Tab-separated table of C-alpha atoms in Angstrom:
chain	number	residue	atom	x	y	z
V	1478	MET	CA	184.891	38.982	-254.776
V	1479	ARG	CA	185.449	42.256	-256.663
V	1480	HIS	CA	188.143	42.097	-259.368
V	1481	ILE	CA	189.729	45.428	-260.334
V	1482	ALA	CA	192.456	46.188	-262.881
V	1483	ILE	CA	194.367	49.458	-262.637
V	1484	ILE	CA	196.474	50.554	-265.613
V	1485	GLY	CA	199.468	52.510	-264.341
V	1486	SER	CA	201.537	52.126	-261.173
V	1487	GLY	CA	202.156	55.766	-260.335
V	1488	PRO	CA	200.619	57.695	-257.431
V	1489	ALA	CA	197.084	57.653	-258.880
V	1490	GLY	CA	197.268	53.896	-259.395
V	1491	TYR	CA	198.510	53.045	-255.918
V	1492	TYR	CA	196.215	55.496	-254.141
V	1493	THR	CA	193.293	53.928	-256.005
V	1494	ALA	CA	194.434	50.439	-255.001
V	1495	GLU	CA	194.707	51.575	-251.376
V	1496	ALA	CA	191.231	53.085	-251.577
V	1497	CYS	CA	189.782	49.889	-253.041
V	1498	GLN	CA	191.273	47.904	-250.162
V	1499	LYS	CA	189.566	50.179	-247.664
V	1500	GLN	CA	186.313	50.241	-249.638
V	1501	PHE	CA	185.944	46.483	-250.160
V	1502	GLY	CA	188.087	44.959	-247.406
V	1503	GLU	CA	188.964	41.311	-247.984
V	1504	ASP	CA	186.517	41.074	-250.862
V	1505	VAL	CA	188.723	42.636	-253.504
V	1506	ARG	CA	191.622	41.658	-255.705
V	1507	VAL	CA	193.483	44.459	-257.473
V	1508	ASP	CA	195.975	43.984	-260.297
V	1509	ILE	CA	198.113	47.023	-261.155
V	1510	LEU	CA	199.421	46.704	-264.722
V	1511	ASP	CA	202.331	48.718	-266.075
V	1512	ARG	CA	204.323	48.784	-269.308
V	1513	MET	CA	207.526	49.124	-267.291
V	1514	PRO	CA	209.020	46.299	-265.210
V	1515	VAL	CA	209.391	48.855	-262.392
V	1516	PRO	CA	206.614	50.616	-260.455
V	1517	TYR	CA	205.864	54.141	-259.198
V	1518	GLY	CA	205.577	56.063	-262.479
V	1519	LEU	CA	206.536	59.709	-262.092
V	1520	ILE	CA	207.778	59.142	-258.549
V	1521	ARG	CA	210.640	57.264	-260.160
V	1522	THR	CA	211.059	59.165	-263.421
V	1523	GLY	CA	209.334	62.540	-262.969
V	1524	VAL	CA	210.151	63.859	-259.506
V	1525	ALA	CA	213.487	65.671	-259.539
V	1526	PRO	CA	216.368	63.367	-258.552
V	1527	ASP	CA	217.508	65.804	-255.848
V	1528	HIS	CA	214.085	65.662	-254.167
V	1529	GLN	CA	214.541	62.347	-252.395
V	1530	SER	CA	212.158	63.288	-249.571
V	1531	ILE	CA	209.313	63.493	-252.100
V	1532	LYS	CA	210.291	60.163	-253.657
V	1533	ALA	CA	210.014	58.590	-250.190
V	1534	VAL	CA	206.218	58.409	-250.656
V	1535	ALA	CA	206.972	55.224	-252.604
V	1536	ARG	CA	207.299	53.438	-249.261
V	1537	ARG	CA	203.591	53.995	-248.733
V	1538	TYR	CA	202.861	52.404	-252.099
V	1539	GLU	CA	205.181	49.533	-251.248
V	1540	ALA	CA	203.091	48.765	-248.156
V	1541	VAL	CA	200.021	48.509	-250.374
V	1542	ALA	CA	201.842	46.406	-252.970
V	1543	LEU	CA	202.976	43.826	-250.441
V	1544	THR	CA	199.460	42.950	-249.326
V	1545	ASP	CA	197.726	39.830	-250.635
V	1546	SER	CA	194.894	41.757	-252.268
V	1547	VAL	CA	197.103	43.921	-254.525
V	1548	ARG	CA	199.472	42.626	-257.204
V	1549	PHE	CA	201.911	44.487	-259.440
V	1550	VAL	CA	201.893	43.152	-263.005
V	1551	GLY	CA	204.819	44.788	-264.773
V	1552	ASN	CA	206.148	44.446	-268.324
V	1553	VAL	CA	202.638	44.377	-269.822
V	1554	THR	CA	201.738	46.784	-272.624
V	1555	ILE	CA	198.106	47.727	-273.149
V	1556	GLY	CA	197.180	47.482	-276.803
V	1557	LYS	CA	199.986	45.049	-277.537
V	1558	ASP	CA	199.861	42.316	-274.899
V	1559	ILE	CA	196.214	42.833	-273.951
V	1560	SER	CA	193.424	45.240	-274.877
V	1561	ILE	CA	191.028	47.249	-272.751
V	1562	PRO	CA	187.987	45.251	-273.971
V	1563	GLU	CA	189.773	42.031	-272.983
V	1564	LEU	CA	190.462	43.411	-269.527
V	1565	GLN	CA	186.806	44.372	-269.216
V	1566	THR	CA	185.809	40.747	-269.797
V	1567	LEU	CA	188.107	39.699	-266.938
V	1568	TYR	CA	187.555	42.438	-264.342
V	1569	ASP	CA	184.546	44.104	-262.748
V	1570	ALA	CA	186.260	47.478	-263.076
V	1571	VAL	CA	189.146	48.760	-265.192
V	1572	VAL	CA	190.731	52.015	-264.007
V	1573	LEU	CA	193.008	54.044	-266.265
V	1574	ALA	CA	195.737	55.624	-264.135
V	1575	THR	CA	198.138	56.193	-267.000
V	1576	GLY	CA	199.048	59.768	-266.078
V	1577	ALA	CA	200.008	62.310	-268.721
V	1578	PRO	CA	203.491	61.341	-269.927
V	1579	ALA	CA	203.353	63.046	-273.328
V	1580	ASP	CA	204.521	66.632	-273.858
V	1581	LYS	CA	202.193	69.292	-275.197
V	1582	PRO	CA	203.867	70.682	-278.317
V	1583	LEU	CA	205.379	74.137	-278.034
V	1584	GLY	CA	203.339	75.081	-281.076
V	1585	VAL	CA	205.574	77.699	-282.701
V	1586	PRO	CA	207.542	77.615	-285.955
V	1587	GLY	CA	210.862	75.847	-285.457
V	1588	ASP	CA	209.705	73.728	-282.519
V	1589	ASP	CA	210.819	70.654	-284.475
V	1590	LEU	CA	214.463	71.778	-284.733
V	1591	PRO	CA	217.112	69.672	-282.992
V	1592	GLY	CA	217.695	71.189	-279.582
V	1593	VAL	CA	213.996	71.833	-278.865
V	1594	ILE	CA	212.937	69.291	-276.254
V	1595	GLY	CA	209.764	68.759	-274.243
V	1596	SER	CA	210.087	68.646	-270.485
V	1597	ALA	CA	208.767	65.071	-270.255
V	1598	ALA	CA	211.649	63.935	-272.455
V	1599	PHE	CA	214.230	66.122	-270.712
V	1600	VAL	CA	213.109	65.118	-267.208
V	1601	GLY	CA	212.931	61.486	-268.318
V	1602	TRP	CA	216.489	61.785	-269.610
V	1603	TYR	CA	218.041	62.920	-266.343
V	1604	ASN	CA	215.833	60.510	-264.372
V	1605	GLY	CA	216.880	57.481	-266.438
V	1606	HIS	CA	213.552	56.662	-268.123
V	1607	PRO	CA	214.177	53.998	-270.798
V	1608	ASP	CA	212.201	55.964	-273.395
V	1609	HIS	CA	214.517	58.966	-273.064
V	1610	ALA	CA	217.870	57.626	-271.845
V	1611	ALA	CA	219.453	58.029	-275.297
V	1612	LEU	CA	218.628	61.742	-275.473
V	1613	LYS	CA	221.700	63.947	-275.730
V	1614	PRO	CA	220.517	67.502	-275.123
V	1615	PRO	CA	222.876	70.174	-276.496
V	1616	LEU	CA	224.571	71.779	-273.504
V	1617	GLU	CA	227.270	73.700	-275.334
V	1618	GLY	CA	226.960	77.368	-276.204
V	1619	PRO	CA	226.072	80.418	-274.188
V	1620	GLY	CA	222.387	79.939	-273.493
V	1621	ALA	CA	219.367	77.793	-272.789
V	1622	VAL	CA	215.731	78.850	-272.800
V	1623	ILE	CA	213.067	77.210	-270.642
V	1624	VAL	CA	209.457	77.985	-271.535
V	1625	GLY	CA	207.014	77.823	-268.630
V	1626	ALA	CA	206.246	79.253	-265.217
V	1627	GLY	CA	205.777	76.146	-263.076
V	1628	ASN	CA	207.849	73.884	-260.875
V	1629	VAL	CA	208.967	71.712	-263.796
V	1630	ALA	CA	210.640	74.770	-265.339
V	1631	LEU	CA	212.405	75.352	-262.024
V	1632	ASP	CA	213.508	71.711	-261.861
V	1633	VAL	CA	214.999	71.905	-265.341
V	1634	ALA	CA	216.772	75.180	-264.582
V	1635	ARG	CA	218.152	73.838	-261.309
V	1636	ILE	CA	219.459	70.635	-262.881
V	1637	LEU	CA	221.189	72.631	-265.623
V	1638	ALA	CA	222.691	75.113	-263.150
V	1639	LYS	CA	223.888	72.843	-260.337
V	1640	ALA	CA	227.515	72.107	-259.664
V	1641	GLU	CA	228.377	68.406	-259.706
V	1642	ALA	CA	228.953	68.282	-255.954
V	1643	GLU	CA	225.390	69.491	-255.414
V	1644	PHE	CA	224.019	66.263	-256.885
V	1645	GLU	CA	225.345	64.205	-253.962
V	1646	GLY	CA	222.488	62.233	-252.410
V	1647	SER	CA	220.421	62.381	-255.599
V	1648	ASP	CA	219.621	59.538	-257.974
V	1649	ILE	CA	220.236	61.465	-261.173
V	1650	ALA	CA	221.090	59.024	-263.946
V	1651	GLY	CA	224.832	58.526	-264.409
V	1652	HIS	CA	224.683	59.256	-268.139
V	1653	ALA	CA	222.997	62.603	-267.430
V	1654	LEU	CA	225.504	63.573	-264.748
V	1655	GLU	CA	228.363	62.785	-267.123
V	1656	HIS	CA	226.761	64.819	-269.929
V	1657	LEU	CA	226.070	67.777	-267.644
V	1658	ARG	CA	229.791	67.973	-266.809
V	1659	GLY	CA	230.407	69.250	-270.327
V	1660	GLY	CA	227.774	71.969	-270.193
V	1661	THR	CA	228.901	75.508	-271.003
V	1662	HIS	CA	225.677	77.463	-270.560
V	1663	SER	CA	226.281	80.727	-268.765
V	1664	ARG	CA	222.725	82.046	-269.123
V	1665	ILE	CA	219.509	80.104	-268.540
V	1666	THR	CA	216.365	82.076	-269.359
V	1667	ILE	CA	212.936	81.147	-267.980
V	1668	LEU	CA	210.194	82.585	-270.208
V	1669	ALA	CA	206.836	83.360	-268.594
V	1670	ARG	CA	203.961	84.827	-270.599
V	1671	ARG	CA	202.502	86.490	-267.532
V	1672	GLY	CA	203.948	88.203	-264.494
V	1673	PRO	CA	205.174	87.267	-260.999
V	1674	HIS	CA	201.651	87.150	-259.565
V	1675	GLN	CA	200.603	84.499	-262.095
V	1676	ILE	CA	203.379	81.948	-261.583
V	1677	ALA	CA	202.654	78.321	-260.656
V	1678	MET	CA	205.974	77.983	-258.803
V	1679	THR	CA	206.060	77.046	-255.132
V	1680	PRO	CA	208.215	78.714	-252.461
V	1681	LYS	CA	210.343	75.645	-251.741
V	1682	GLU	CA	211.452	75.203	-255.340
V	1683	LEU	CA	212.104	78.921	-255.818
V	1684	GLY	CA	214.088	79.013	-252.586
V	1685	GLU	CA	216.286	76.152	-253.803
V	1686	LEU	CA	217.190	78.143	-256.887
V	1687	GLY	CA	218.579	80.881	-254.668
V	1688	GLN	CA	220.934	78.482	-252.868
V	1689	LEU	CA	223.001	77.204	-255.785
V	1690	SER	CA	226.765	77.559	-255.501
V	1691	ARG	CA	227.549	78.667	-259.054
V	1692	ALA	CA	224.256	80.153	-260.317
V	1693	ALA	CA	222.313	83.260	-259.403
V	1694	PRO	CA	218.597	83.801	-260.154
V	1695	LEU	CA	217.929	87.236	-261.644
V	1696	VAL	CA	214.665	89.186	-261.742
V	1697	ASP	CA	214.207	92.588	-263.335
V	1698	PRO	CA	212.769	94.869	-260.615
V	1699	ALA	CA	210.657	96.548	-263.296
V	1700	ASP	CA	208.714	93.284	-263.754
V	1701	LEU	CA	207.596	93.244	-260.122
V	1702	PRO	CA	204.234	94.791	-259.246
V	1703	PRO	CA	203.989	97.209	-256.304
V	1704	VAL	CA	204.807	95.376	-253.085
V	1705	GLU	CA	201.473	96.298	-251.506
V	1706	SER	CA	199.702	94.311	-254.240
V	1707	ASP	CA	201.141	91.086	-252.783
V	1708	ALA	CA	198.844	91.279	-249.735
V	1709	PRO	CA	195.720	89.685	-251.314
V	1710	LEU	CA	197.695	86.713	-252.691
V	1711	GLU	CA	197.245	83.311	-251.104
V	1712	PRO	CA	200.082	82.603	-248.625
V	1713	GLY	CA	202.093	80.200	-250.799
V	1714	LEU	CA	202.107	82.504	-253.805
V	1715	ARG	CA	202.898	85.495	-251.624
V	1716	LYS	CA	205.921	83.672	-250.236
V	1717	ALA	CA	206.999	82.674	-253.757
V	1718	VAL	CA	206.778	86.282	-254.943
V	1719	LYS	CA	208.856	87.295	-251.907
V	1720	HIS	CA	211.624	85.043	-253.250
V	1721	LEU	CA	211.413	86.822	-256.601
V	1722	ARG	CA	211.714	90.176	-254.862
V	1723	ASP	CA	214.779	88.902	-253.004
V	1724	PHE	CA	216.338	87.735	-256.273
V	1725	ALA	CA	215.758	91.171	-257.783
V	1726	ALA	CA	217.504	92.809	-254.831
V	1727	GLN	CA	220.500	90.442	-254.722
V	1728	GLY	CA	221.662	90.509	-258.339
V	1729	ALA	CA	224.213	88.112	-259.839
V	1730	GLY	CA	226.774	88.307	-257.064
V	1731	GLY	CA	229.644	87.342	-259.336
V	1732	LYS	CA	228.417	83.778	-260.007
V	1733	PRO	CA	229.266	82.350	-263.438
V	1734	ILE	CA	225.745	81.213	-264.378
V	1735	GLU	CA	222.701	83.477	-264.525
V	1736	VAL	CA	219.168	82.096	-264.292
V	1737	VAL	CA	217.094	84.908	-265.737
V	1738	PHE	CA	213.355	85.190	-265.122
V	1739	ASP	CA	211.966	86.852	-268.255
V	1740	PHE	CA	208.393	87.775	-267.367
V	1741	TYR	CA	205.774	89.072	-269.817
V	1742	ALA	CA	207.489	87.205	-272.655
V	1743	MET	CA	206.312	84.495	-275.041
V	1744	PRO	CA	208.155	82.572	-277.747
V	1745	LEU	CA	207.184	83.417	-281.321
V	1746	ARG	CA	209.519	81.002	-283.102
V	1747	VAL	CA	212.758	79.081	-282.811
V	1748	GLU	CA	215.396	79.853	-285.442
V	1749	GLY	CA	218.655	78.281	-286.534
V	1750	GLU	CA	220.532	76.598	-289.364
V	1751	GLY	CA	219.556	72.949	-288.940
V	1752	LYS	CA	219.331	73.273	-285.158
V	1753	ALA	CA	218.057	75.647	-282.491
V	1754	GLU	CA	220.242	78.734	-282.216
V	1755	ARG	CA	217.909	81.456	-280.961
V	1756	VAL	CA	214.383	82.036	-279.709
V	1757	ILE	CA	212.450	85.026	-281.035
V	1758	VAL	CA	210.386	86.379	-278.159
V	1759	GLU	CA	207.537	88.877	-278.064
V	1760	ARG	CA	206.906	91.128	-275.089
V	1761	THR	CA	203.418	90.724	-273.611
V	1762	ALA	CA	201.161	92.618	-271.248
V	1763	LEU	CA	198.034	91.797	-269.249
V	1764	ASP	CA	194.762	93.499	-270.080
V	1765	ALA	CA	192.200	94.603	-267.503
V	1766	GLY	CA	190.813	91.068	-267.364
V	1767	GLY	CA	194.205	89.490	-266.795
V	1768	GLN	CA	194.477	88.076	-270.313
V	1769	VAL	CA	197.768	88.028	-272.192
V	1770	VAL	CA	198.040	90.512	-275.059
V	1771	ALA	CA	200.943	90.877	-277.492
V	1772	THR	CA	202.727	94.229	-277.637
V	1773	GLY	CA	204.514	93.807	-280.961
V	1774	GLU	CA	207.936	94.310	-279.359
V	1775	THR	CA	210.264	91.417	-280.230
V	1776	TYR	CA	213.827	90.400	-279.422
V	1777	ALA	CA	216.095	87.375	-279.781
V	1778	ILE	CA	217.608	85.149	-277.070
V	1779	PRO	CA	220.584	82.962	-278.090
V	1780	ALA	CA	219.801	79.361	-277.228
V	1781	GLY	CA	221.089	76.011	-278.440
V	1782	LEU	CA	218.735	74.253	-275.999
V	1783	VAL	CA	215.034	75.051	-275.674
V	1784	VAL	CA	213.028	73.074	-273.100
V	1785	SER	CA	209.259	73.418	-273.286
V	1786	CYS	CA	207.583	73.097	-269.873
V	1787	ILE	CA	204.041	74.051	-270.854
V	1788	GLY	CA	202.134	70.942	-269.846
V	1789	TYR	CA	201.422	67.314	-270.657
V	1790	ARG	CA	198.861	65.115	-272.361
V	1791	THR	CA	197.543	61.625	-271.702
V	1792	PRO	CA	198.250	59.377	-274.702
V	1793	PRO	CA	195.025	57.964	-276.198
V	1794	ILE	CA	194.204	54.267	-276.012
V	1795	GLU	CA	192.397	52.653	-278.916
V	1796	GLY	CA	188.708	52.297	-278.219
V	1797	VAL	CA	188.673	54.604	-275.178
V	1798	PRO	CA	186.810	57.940	-275.558
V	1799	TYR	CA	189.299	60.782	-275.599
V	1800	ASP	CA	189.049	64.554	-275.185
V	1801	GLN	CA	191.485	65.985	-277.722
V	1802	LYS	CA	191.086	69.544	-276.468
V	1803	LEU	CA	191.919	68.715	-272.855
V	1804	GLY	CA	194.418	65.963	-273.635
V	1805	ARG	CA	192.853	63.354	-271.350
V	1806	PHE	CA	190.249	60.597	-271.411
V	1807	ALA	CA	186.672	61.779	-271.838
V	1808	ASN	CA	184.921	61.106	-268.546
V	1809	THR	CA	182.251	62.313	-266.158
V	1810	ASP	CA	183.665	62.525	-262.628
V	1811	GLY	CA	185.964	59.623	-263.452
V	1812	ARG	CA	183.465	57.369	-265.207
V	1813	ILE	CA	184.257	56.730	-268.882
V	1814	ALA	CA	181.767	53.927	-269.506
V	1815	ASP	CA	180.224	51.017	-267.626
V	1816	GLY	CA	183.059	49.381	-265.705
V	1817	LEU	CA	185.682	51.735	-267.156
V	1818	TYR	CA	187.117	54.628	-265.153
V	1819	ALA	CA	189.929	57.205	-265.191
V	1820	VAL	CA	191.804	58.587	-262.212
V	1821	GLY	CA	194.520	61.167	-261.568
V	1822	TRP	CA	195.947	63.073	-264.510
V	1823	ALA	CA	194.260	60.655	-266.924
V	1824	ARG	CA	190.945	61.885	-265.505
V	1825	ARG	CA	191.482	65.586	-264.805
V	1826	GLY	CA	194.586	66.557	-266.778
V	1827	PRO	CA	198.068	67.382	-265.386
V	1828	THR	CA	197.072	69.472	-262.384
V	1829	GLY	CA	197.702	69.219	-258.675
V	1830	THR	CA	200.401	67.594	-256.594
V	1831	ILE	CA	201.200	63.962	-255.845
V	1832	GLY	CA	198.890	64.139	-252.833
V	1833	THR	CA	196.009	65.377	-254.984
V	1834	ASN	CA	195.744	61.860	-256.380
V	1835	ARG	CA	194.783	60.383	-253.016
V	1836	PRO	CA	191.265	61.866	-252.734
V	1837	ASP	CA	190.879	61.236	-256.443
V	1838	GLY	CA	191.586	57.534	-255.915
V	1839	TYR	CA	189.150	57.304	-253.009
V	1840	ALA	CA	186.436	58.967	-255.079
V	1841	ILE	CA	186.897	56.382	-257.832
V	1842	ALA	CA	186.727	53.517	-255.325
V	1843	GLU	CA	183.404	54.887	-254.066
V	1844	LEU	CA	182.177	55.190	-257.645
V	1845	ILE	CA	183.103	51.564	-258.365
V	1846	ALA	CA	181.234	50.486	-255.240
V	1847	ALA	CA	178.161	52.502	-256.211
V	1848	ASP	CA	178.147	50.977	-259.696
V	1849	GLY	CA	177.905	47.438	-258.299
V	1850	GLY	CA	179.216	44.397	-260.139
V	1851	ASP	CA	180.370	42.288	-257.186
V	1852	ASP	CA	178.450	39.184	-258.315
V	1853	SER	CA	179.655	39.105	-261.902
V	1854	GLY	CA	181.730	35.965	-261.514
V	1855	LYS	CA	184.519	37.374	-263.691
V	1856	ALA	CA	187.857	35.574	-263.646
V	1857	GLY	CA	190.088	38.459	-262.542
V	1858	ARG	CA	193.790	37.767	-262.109
V	1859	SER	CA	193.569	34.027	-262.784
V	1860	GLY	CA	192.053	34.804	-266.173
V	1861	LEU	CA	194.718	37.425	-266.832
V	1862	ASP	CA	197.484	34.944	-266.069
V	1863	VAL	CA	196.032	32.374	-268.459
V	1864	LEU	CA	195.680	34.928	-271.266
V	1865	LEU	CA	199.149	36.459	-270.849
V	1866	GLY	CA	200.735	33.042	-270.445
V	1867	ALA	CA	199.191	31.872	-273.694
V	1868	ARG	CA	200.679	34.933	-275.411
V	1869	GLY	CA	204.142	34.358	-273.979
V	1870	VAL	CA	204.160	37.505	-271.874
V	1871	ASP	CA	206.586	37.291	-268.945
V	1872	ILE	CA	205.122	39.451	-266.201
V	1873	VAL	CA	207.246	41.132	-263.547
V	1874	THR	CA	205.892	40.936	-259.994
V	1875	PHE	CA	206.570	43.260	-257.104
V	1876	ARG	CA	209.006	40.701	-255.647
V	1877	ASP	CA	210.822	40.797	-258.981
V	1878	TRP	CA	210.924	44.593	-258.771
V	1879	GLN	CA	212.545	44.316	-255.360
V	1880	LYS	CA	215.345	42.297	-256.977
V	1881	ILE	CA	215.772	45.013	-259.612
V	1882	GLU	CA	215.800	47.642	-256.878
V	1883	ALA	CA	218.438	45.745	-254.906
V	1884	ALA	CA	220.626	45.528	-258.016
V	1885	GLU	CA	220.260	49.281	-258.626
V	1886	ILE	CA	221.250	50.033	-255.043
V	1887	ALA	CA	224.255	47.722	-255.318
V	1888	ARG	CA	225.555	49.531	-258.420
V	1889	ALA	CA	225.112	53.059	-257.034
V	1890	ARG	CA	227.997	55.515	-257.288
V	1891	ASP	CA	229.365	56.975	-254.047
V	1892	GLY	CA	226.880	59.295	-252.394
V	1893	ALA	CA	223.888	58.152	-254.471
V	1894	PRO	CA	220.986	55.980	-253.276
V	1895	ARG	CA	220.888	53.960	-256.516
V	1896	GLU	CA	221.983	53.838	-260.142
V	1897	LYS	CA	218.906	53.112	-262.209
V	1898	PHE	CA	218.842	50.695	-265.085
V	1899	THR	CA	217.966	52.729	-268.148
V	1900	SER	CA	216.661	50.001	-270.446
V	1901	ILE	CA	213.990	47.369	-270.019
V	1902	ASP	CA	216.454	44.678	-271.083
V	1903	GLU	CA	218.802	45.673	-268.252
V	1904	MET	CA	215.948	45.535	-265.772
V	1905	LEU	CA	214.891	42.080	-266.891
V	1906	ALA	CA	218.497	40.859	-266.922
V	1907	ALA	CA	218.736	41.706	-263.222
V	1908	LEU	CA	216.157	38.956	-262.588
V	1909	THR	CA	218.282	36.180	-264.072
């Protein structure tokens, strides 16, 4: 019997568990450990609440979780309840699928002012993550600035710009919906250091921005390269740039909120008296090699809210080799050390889509198989239960999670699929 522990119950964790089932058949037992009493990681707290079709992939993970060979072990904190070396004594393989839940710092003067928020915190806030539920982002004043040129920046802009009725069918946290009602932003600026051809935004998300009832996306036609230069672009990017060209042609159309794409612009600093009040921006250009160069031209954008969407980092774990530069665990093709592996964003950094984690998980399962260890005689989950029981740790199983899920569905507001519990204590109370 092969005993495998996976740390993290997001897409990378469940795809790896699925792959291990296929790799080892009946001769495997997989425990998926998570700090939260609820599974699915960023599917639950990272995917935009109005993208329910994407969240539906959780049903695939549920099918894996309900098999006898895979067990969800929630409410267990690595480093507090159990260490990585202890897990290595119990399991033939330990796989770190912890994702990259920590924001990269904006890295400019004033980025520590109140009102400057990382996207992981902001997204966690409107998705009801317990770590960020108490956040109260400043939504008063004329403007907000979003730094970044990817889909997360679009998600943040869309959530800020939507009318309340447009959240019907979403599972946005109730506290966030209530707070958004008081928002007075009339201008949301998306800062991108490069131009339209260098965005990491996908056509679907850009198209959604053009369909909002009270907000209009604006693009300066002067920022768009000649239309014939779109031809060599890969199809998805070409379609995304077509949306930007349409935005430039349509204008504001009399809508009360403007979502302004400010290309060739990078933040120099955030200024304000005790809080964010403006972002000082420098105009950029691209040199012959496509690298960003500063022009020296600066201007100010009023902003009481600044959301940094420039990437994420994997938090280090004591005793596990870590690559500070790349913000992920140090590994070679997923192998950190004998019997210790990384998968998903913890392995490669925050790149790719949810589906990218599937081949990643299968590659790690093959690596575990190639490394051997099936005759080690390690205790696996029975040993874990003894150790955690002795330490008074109350684990949450997948059946327990289903009770929490049922309670969230039962308390949903009209038109919403669920109302999430936003504290671990609330989640655990639903089991009593």
